[in-house]
Coordinates of C-alpha atoms in Angstrom, one line a residue:
M1 CA -109.6 14.8 43.5
K2 CA -106.3 14.3 45.3
G3 CA -106.8 10.6 45.6
W4 CA -107.5 10.7 41.7
M5 CA -104.4 12.3 41.0
K6 CA -102.6 9.7 43.4
L7 CA -104.0 6.8 41.4
A8 CA -103.3 8.0 38.0
A9 CA -99.7 9.4 38.7
A10 CA -99.0 6.1 40.3
L11 CA -100.2 3.7 37.6
F12 CA -98.4 6.3 34.7
A13 CA -95.1 5.1 36.8
A14 CA -95.8 1.3 36.4
V15 CA -96.1 1.7 33.4
S16 CA -93.0 3.1 32.9
L17 CA -90.8 1.4 34.1
T18 CA -92.6 -1.6 32.7
G19 CA -92.1 -0.6 29.6
C20 CA -88.3 -1.5 30.5
S21 CA -89.0 -5.2 30.4
L22 CA -90.6 -5.1 26.7
L23 CA -86.7 -3.6 25.7
K24 CA -84.6 -6.8 24.4
V25 CA -82.1 -6.3 22.4
S26 CA -81.4 -8.8 19.1
V27 CA -77.9 -9.3 17.1
A28 CA -78.7 -9.0 13.3
T29 CA -76.9 -12.0 11.4
G30 CA -77.8 -11.1 8.1
D31 CA -81.4 -11.8 5.9
P32 CA -82.6 -15.2 6.1
L33 CA -83.0 -17.2 3.2
S34 CA -87.5 -17.3 2.4
K35 CA -89.6 -20.8 3.0
E36 CA -89.6 -21.3 -0.7
Q37 CA -85.6 -20.4 -1.3
M38 CA -85.1 -23.3 1.5
N39 CA -87.4 -25.5 0.5
V40 CA -85.9 -25.5 -3.2
R41 CA -81.7 -25.9 -1.5
T42 CA -83.2 -28.7 -0.1
M43 CA -85.5 -30.4 -2.8
T44 CA -82.7 -30.2 -5.6
R45 CA -79.5 -31.0 -3.6
G46 CA -81.7 -33.7 -2.2
F47 CA -82.4 -34.5 -6.5
Y48 CA -78.2 -34.8 -6.4
Y49 CA -77.7 -37.1 -4.6
D50 CA -81.0 -39.3 -5.9
M51 CA -79.5 -38.6 -9.6
A52 CA -76.0 -39.7 -8.4
G53 CA -77.3 -43.1 -6.9
E54 CA -78.7 -43.7 -9.9
V55 CA -76.6 -42.9 -12.7
A56 CA -73.7 -45.5 -10.6
R57 CA -76.5 -47.9 -10.1
A58 CA -76.8 -47.3 -13.8
A59 CA -73.3 -47.5 -14.8
D60 CA -72.5 -51.0 -12.3
S61 CA -75.0 -52.4 -14.0
I62 CA -73.2 -51.6 -17.6
V63 CA -70.2 -52.9 -15.8
A64 CA -71.2 -56.4 -15.0
A65 CA -73.1 -56.4 -18.2
S66 CA -70.2 -55.7 -20.9
P67 CA -67.8 -58.5 -21.1
D68 CA -65.3 -54.9 -23.5
V69 CA -63.4 -53.7 -20.7
N70 CA -63.2 -50.3 -22.3
V71 CA -67.0 -49.6 -21.8
R72 CA -66.2 -51.2 -18.2
I73 CA -63.9 -48.1 -18.1
A74 CA -65.8 -45.8 -20.4
A75 CA -69.3 -46.5 -17.5
V76 CA -67.1 -45.9 -14.5
R77 CA -65.8 -42.8 -16.0
W78 CA -69.3 -41.7 -17.2
K79 CA -70.2 -42.6 -13.4
I80 CA -67.3 -40.1 -12.0
R81 CA -67.7 -37.4 -14.0
A82 CA -71.9 -37.4 -14.1
T83 CA -71.7 -36.8 -10.2
R84 CA -68.4 -34.7 -9.9
A85 CA -70.7 -32.3 -12.3
G86 CA -73.8 -33.0 -10.3
V87 CA -72.3 -32.3 -6.9
T88 CA -71.0 -28.5 -7.8
A89 CA -74.2 -27.8 -9.3
A90 CA -76.3 -28.4 -6.5
M91 CA -74.0 -27.5 -3.7
Q92 CA -74.2 -23.5 -5.7
G93 CA -74.7 -20.9 -3.3
I94 CA -78.3 -19.4 -5.0
P95 CA -81.1 -21.8 -5.0
D96 CA -82.2 -21.2 -7.8
V97 CA -78.9 -20.8 -9.5
A98 CA -78.4 -24.8 -8.5
L99 CA -82.0 -26.1 -10.0
A100 CA -81.3 -24.3 -13.4
D101 CA -77.7 -26.0 -13.8
L102 CA -78.9 -29.6 -12.1
W103 CA -81.7 -29.6 -15.2
I104 CA -79.1 -28.1 -17.6
L105 CA -76.2 -31.3 -16.5
C106 CA -79.2 -33.7 -16.9
R107 CA -81.0 -32.4 -20.0
R108 CA -77.6 -32.4 -21.5
M109 CA -76.9 -35.9 -20.9
N110 CA -80.9 -37.0 -22.0
E111 CA -79.9 -35.6 -25.0
A112 CA -76.3 -36.6 -25.7
F113 CA -77.3 -40.2 -24.6
A114 CA -80.5 -40.2 -27.1
G115 CA -78.3 -39.1 -30.0
A116 CA -75.1 -41.2 -30.2
P117 CA -74.8 -44.1 -31.7
D118 CA -74.2 -47.2 -29.3
S119 CA -70.6 -47.9 -31.1
L120 CA -70.1 -44.2 -28.9
L121 CA -71.8 -45.2 -25.7
F122 CA -71.2 -48.3 -23.8
G123 CA -72.0 -50.9 -27.3
P124 CA -75.2 -53.3 -26.1
Q125 CA -75.8 -51.8 -23.1
S126 CA -75.9 -48.1 -24.0
D127 CA -80.0 -48.4 -24.0
I128 CA -78.9 -48.7 -20.1
A129 CA -77.4 -45.5 -19.6
R130 CA -79.9 -43.4 -22.1
D131 CA -83.5 -44.6 -19.9
A132 CA -81.4 -43.4 -16.7
A133 CA -80.5 -40.0 -18.5
R134 CA -84.1 -39.7 -19.7
R135 CA -86.1 -40.6 -16.4
L136 CA -83.3 -38.0 -14.7
D137 CA -84.5 -35.0 -17.4
R138 CA -87.9 -36.0 -16.6
R139 CA -87.6 -35.8 -12.2
A140 CA -85.6 -32.6 -12.5
G141 CA -88.6 -30.7 -14.3
R142 CA -90.9 -32.4 -12.5
L143 CA -88.7 -31.2 -9.4
A144 CA -88.7 -27.8 -11.1
R145 CA -92.6 -27.6 -11.1
Q146 CA -93.1 -28.4 -7.2
V147 CA -90.4 -25.9 -6.0
L148 CA -90.8 -22.9 -7.9
P149 CA -94.2 -20.8 -8.5
D150 CA -95.4 -21.2 -12.0
D151 CA -94.5 -18.0 -13.7
R152 CA -91.1 -18.6 -12.2
Y153 CA -91.2 -22.6 -13.7
T154 CA -92.2 -20.8 -17.4
L155 CA -89.1 -18.7 -16.7
M156 CA -87.0 -21.5 -16.0
E157 CA -88.4 -24.2 -18.4
G158 CA -87.5 -21.2 -21.6
F159 CA -84.3 -21.1 -20.1
V160 CA -83.0 -24.6 -19.5
A161 CA -84.6 -24.8 -23.2
D162 CA -82.7 -22.2 -25.1
Y163 CA -79.0 -22.5 -22.6
V164 CA -78.8 -26.1 -24.1
R165 CA -79.9 -25.5 -27.4
E166 CA -77.6 -22.5 -27.1
N167 CA -74.4 -24.0 -25.8
P168 CA -74.3 -28.1 -26.0
A169 CA -72.0 -30.2 -24.5
S170 CA -70.2 -32.7 -25.8
E171 CA -70.3 -35.2 -23.8
G172 CA -73.3 -34.8 -22.3
D173 CA -71.8 -34.5 -18.2
E174 CA -70.2 -31.5 -18.3
T175 CA -72.3 -28.7 -16.1
D176 CA -72.4 -24.8 -16.3
N177 CA -72.5 -21.9 -13.3
T178 CA -75.3 -20.5 -15.4
T179 CA -75.3 -18.0 -12.6
L180 CA -75.2 -14.2 -15.0
A181 CA -76.6 -15.9 -17.4
W182 CA -80.1 -16.6 -15.4
L183 CA -80.1 -12.9 -13.9
E184 CA -79.7 -11.9 -17.4
Y185 CA -82.9 -14.2 -18.5
L186 CA -84.7 -12.9 -15.6
R187 CA -83.8 -9.9 -16.5
A188 CA -84.5 -9.4 -19.6
A189 CA -88.6 -11.0 -18.8
G190 CA -89.1 -8.1 -16.3
V191 CA -88.2 -10.0 -12.9
E192 CA -85.9 -8.1 -10.6
S193 CA -85.0 -10.7 -8.7
G194 CA -82.4 -10.7 -5.0
Y195 CA -81.3 -13.3 -3.3
A196 CA -80.0 -12.8 0.4
T197 CA -77.0 -14.8 2.0
G198 CA -78.6 -16.4 4.6
S199 CA -78.7 -16.5 8.6
I200 CA -75.3 -16.9 10.6
A201 CA -76.6 -20.8 11.2
E202 CA -78.1 -21.1 7.2
V203 CA -74.7 -20.2 6.4
L204 CA -72.9 -22.9 8.0
A205 CA -75.7 -25.9 7.7
D206 CA -74.8 -24.5 4.1
V207 CA -71.7 -24.8 4.1
N208 CA -71.6 -28.0 6.1
D209 CA -73.7 -29.4 3.4
R210 CA -71.0 -28.7 0.5
L211 CA -67.9 -30.4 2.8
S212 CA -70.4 -33.1 2.7
G213 CA -70.9 -33.8 -0.8
Q214 CA -68.1 -33.0 -2.2
T215 CA -66.3 -35.3 0.6
Q216 CA -68.4 -38.4 -0.3
Q217 CA -68.2 -37.2 -3.9
M218 CA -64.3 -37.7 -4.1
S219 CA -64.1 -40.1 -2.0
N220 CA -66.0 -42.4 -4.7
S221 CA -64.6 -41.1 -7.3
I222 CA -61.5 -42.9 -5.7
G223 CA -63.1 -46.3 -5.2
W224 CA -64.2 -46.4 -8.5
S225 CA -60.8 -45.0 -10.1
K226 CA -59.6 -47.9 -8.2
D227 CA -61.8 -49.9 -10.5
I228 CA -60.6 -48.7 -14.0
F229 CA -56.8 -48.9 -12.5
E230 CA -58.4 -53.0 -12.0
M231 CA -59.7 -53.1 -15.5
R232 CA -57.0 -51.6 -17.4
L233 CA -54.4 -53.8 -15.6
G234 CA -56.5 -56.7 -16.4
Q235 CA -56.7 -55.3 -19.2
D236 CA -52.9 -56.2 -20.0
S237 CA -53.3 -59.4 -21.3
L238 CA -50.5 -60.9 -18.9
R239 CA -52.2 -64.1 -18.4
M240 CA -53.4 -64.8 -22.4
Q241 CA -50.3 -64.0 -23.5
V242 CA -48.0 -66.4 -20.6
G243 CA -50.6 -69.5 -21.4
A244 CA -50.1 -68.5 -25.3
Q245 CA -46.2 -69.0 -24.5
L246 CA -46.9 -71.9 -22.1
D247 CA -49.4 -73.8 -24.4
S248 CA -46.0 -73.2 -27.8
L249 CA -43.8 -74.8 -25.1
E250 CA -46.0 -77.5 -25.2
R251 CA -46.2 -78.1 -28.2
S252 CA -42.6 -77.4 -28.7
F253 CA -41.9 -80.4 -26.2
A254 CA -44.8 -82.9 -27.8
R255 CA -42.5 -81.9 -30.9
I256 CA -39.3 -82.8 -29.6
V257 CA -40.5 -85.9 -27.8
A258 CA -41.4 -87.0 -31.9
V259 CA -38.8 -86.1 -33.5
A260 CA -36.6 -87.5 -30.6
E261 CA -38.1 -90.2 -31.3
N262 CA -38.1 -90.7 -35.1
L263 CA -35.2 -88.5 -36.5
P264 CA -32.3 -87.9 -33.0
E265 CA -30.0 -86.4 -35.6
I266 CA -32.2 -83.0 -35.7
S267 CA -32.9 -83.0 -31.6
D268 CA -30.0 -79.9 -31.3
K269 CA -32.0 -78.0 -33.6
V270 CA -35.2 -78.6 -32.0
L271 CA -33.4 -78.2 -29.0
E272 CA -32.5 -74.5 -30.0
E273 CA -35.5 -73.1 -31.2
L274 CA -37.4 -74.5 -27.5
N275 CA -34.1 -72.6 -26.4
R276 CA -35.6 -69.9 -28.4
Q277 CA -39.1 -70.9 -27.4
A278 CA -38.3 -69.9 -23.5
T279 CA -36.5 -66.9 -23.9
Q280 CA -39.2 -65.2 -25.7
L281 CA -41.7 -66.4 -22.6
I282 CA -39.2 -64.8 -20.6
W283 CA -38.8 -61.3 -22.1
T284 CA -42.9 -62.2 -22.5
M285 CA -43.6 -61.4 -18.8
N286 CA -40.5 -59.2 -18.3
A287 CA -42.8 -56.7 -20.6
S288 CA -45.6 -57.5 -19.3
V289 CA -44.4 -56.9 -16.0
D290 CA -42.9 -53.4 -16.3
N291 CA -45.5 -52.0 -18.6
A292 CA -48.2 -52.8 -15.9
F293 CA -46.4 -51.0 -12.7
A294 CA -45.5 -48.0 -15.9
D295 CA -49.0 -48.5 -15.2
F296 CA -49.7 -48.6 -12.3
D297 CA -47.3 -46.0 -11.7
R298 CA -49.7 -43.7 -14.4
Q299 CA -52.2 -44.0 -12.5
R300 CA -51.2 -43.5 -8.9
G301 CA -49.6 -40.2 -10.3
E302 CA -53.2 -39.4 -12.2
L303 CA -55.3 -40.5 -9.0
Q304 CA -52.2 -38.5 -6.5
Q305 CA -52.9 -35.2 -9.1
Y306 CA -56.5 -35.5 -8.4
V307 CA -56.7 -35.7 -5.1
S308 CA -54.5 -32.6 -4.5
R309 CA -56.8 -30.3 -7.2
E310 CA -60.3 -32.0 -5.2
R311 CA -58.2 -30.5 -1.2
E312 CA -57.6 -27.6 -3.0
A313 CA -61.0 -26.8 -4.9
L314 CA -62.4 -27.5 -1.2
V315 CA -60.0 -25.7 0.6
E316 CA -60.6 -22.5 -2.0
Q317 CA -64.8 -23.0 -1.0
L318 CA -64.1 -23.2 2.4
R319 CA -61.6 -19.6 3.0
T320 CA -64.4 -18.0 0.6
T321 CA -66.9 -18.9 2.0
G322 CA -65.6 -18.1 5.6
G323 CA -64.2 -14.9 3.9
D324 CA -67.8 -14.0 3.2
L325 CA -69.2 -14.8 6.7
V326 CA -67.1 -12.6 7.6
R327 CA -68.3 -9.4 5.7
T328 CA -72.0 -10.5 6.4
M329 CA -71.2 -10.3 10.2
L330 CA -69.0 -6.8 9.4
D331 CA -71.6 -5.4 7.8
A332 CA -74.3 -6.5 9.8
L333 CA -72.2 -4.7 13.0
P334 CA -72.8 -1.1 12.6
G335 CA -76.6 -2.0 12.3
L336 CA -76.3 -3.5 15.6
V337 CA -74.1 -0.5 17.4
G338 CA -77.0 2.0 16.3
K339 CA -80.3 0.0 18.0
I340 CA -78.1 -0.8 20.9
L341 CA -77.0 3.1 21.4
L342 CA -80.7 3.5 20.3
Y343 CA -81.9 1.8 22.9
V344 CA -79.6 2.3 25.9
V345 CA -80.7 6.4 25.1
L346 CA -84.0 5.3 25.0
A347 CA -84.2 3.3 28.4
L348 CA -82.1 6.6 30.0
A349 CA -84.5 8.5 28.4
V350 CA -87.3 6.6 30.2
L351 CA -85.7 5.9 33.7
V352 CA -84.4 9.1 33.9
G353 CA -87.0 11.4 32.8
G354 CA -90.4 9.6 32.9
P355 CA -89.6 10.3 36.9
F356 CA -88.4 13.5 36.4
A357 CA -91.3 14.9 34.1
L358 CA -93.8 13.1 36.3
G359 CA -92.4 14.3 39.9
F360 CA -92.6 18.0 38.1
W361 CA -95.6 17.6 37.0
L362 CA -97.2 16.5 40.4
G363 CA -95.5 19.3 41.7
G364 CA -97.6 21.8 39.3
V365 CA -100.7 19.8 40.3
R366 CA -99.9 20.5 43.9
A367 CA -99.1 23.6 44.3
R368 CA -102.0 24.7 42.3
A369 CA -104.4 22.9 44.0
K370 CA -102.5 24.9 47.4
A371 CA -102.8 27.6 45.7
R372 CA -106.6 27.5 45.1
K373 CA -107.5 26.5 48.4
A374 CA -105.1 29.8 49.7
E375 CA -107.6 31.9 47.6
N376 CA -110.9 29.3 49.2
S377 CA -109.8 30.2 52.4

């Protein structure tokens, strides 16, 4: 009996001390995104890069095939606006809203291009843009079907159709933030949605993706704006005007030679006409050069304003994301402190109260054993 009691006491002490090694402290970093939401975010942003590449290729094909400088400029502008709207839609924080906005962008572009005549688009090359917009609309629908559950896909399909019908875009490449509209649509359908902000690692990765996408799009836009400037500079027809004046001057020289050979008495009038033609040529060259430099200054000012706006938007977005991250950490801090205090109290209770209770119990057992032994003797 005495040996069994010692064995039981030893086992109890071993279990109590071993249990202390199971005490682990974990830092709460916010509710992480679910696997489904992470999949939607990753696939949506991947689709944006594919969309931007396809729009750029279609616009470059139009530029290469069209002899009209106005059509070429319109194609480059479409490329800039579509990619800018795409990165704004795809880099949103809520995965479902990002997917819906990108789908709405492709649907608007498809419907606008399909309904507009060639004269309002890209002339004979308009079918290139229509085919690209049609493919992107279909791909956005297939992506939503792949990454969303059946019930959520049905809701998003109806939401996109209703939103595009009620909010048509004039040129097919604008995007709206539909966060409130999407949540109200879900609530009207009886679906209450809650979205997690993600862990610290996920928030930092999201910030990195946004900055990377915005920076790449801004760099592309600056290069494409330079292409527009070069097209407009060529549109001034400086070489054509100078060439026409030189041809006229050559004809004047030919007339001078003919007149000097046949009618020397009117050579003075011919020389005056030559002087007038040369003066007009100089004025034309000066005006064209002044116009070219003025247009260059205007384009440079517009480009500087665009870069400043993009930089301010990036800084504001980073500031907002940093504030959200700090608030998430501060909101998680009280829970973390409470858990640490609870674990400390439990540890003290196990380390201090356990041995005391065990000793008290063993003392009582020993006293009762002595009392029984005394009674028996």
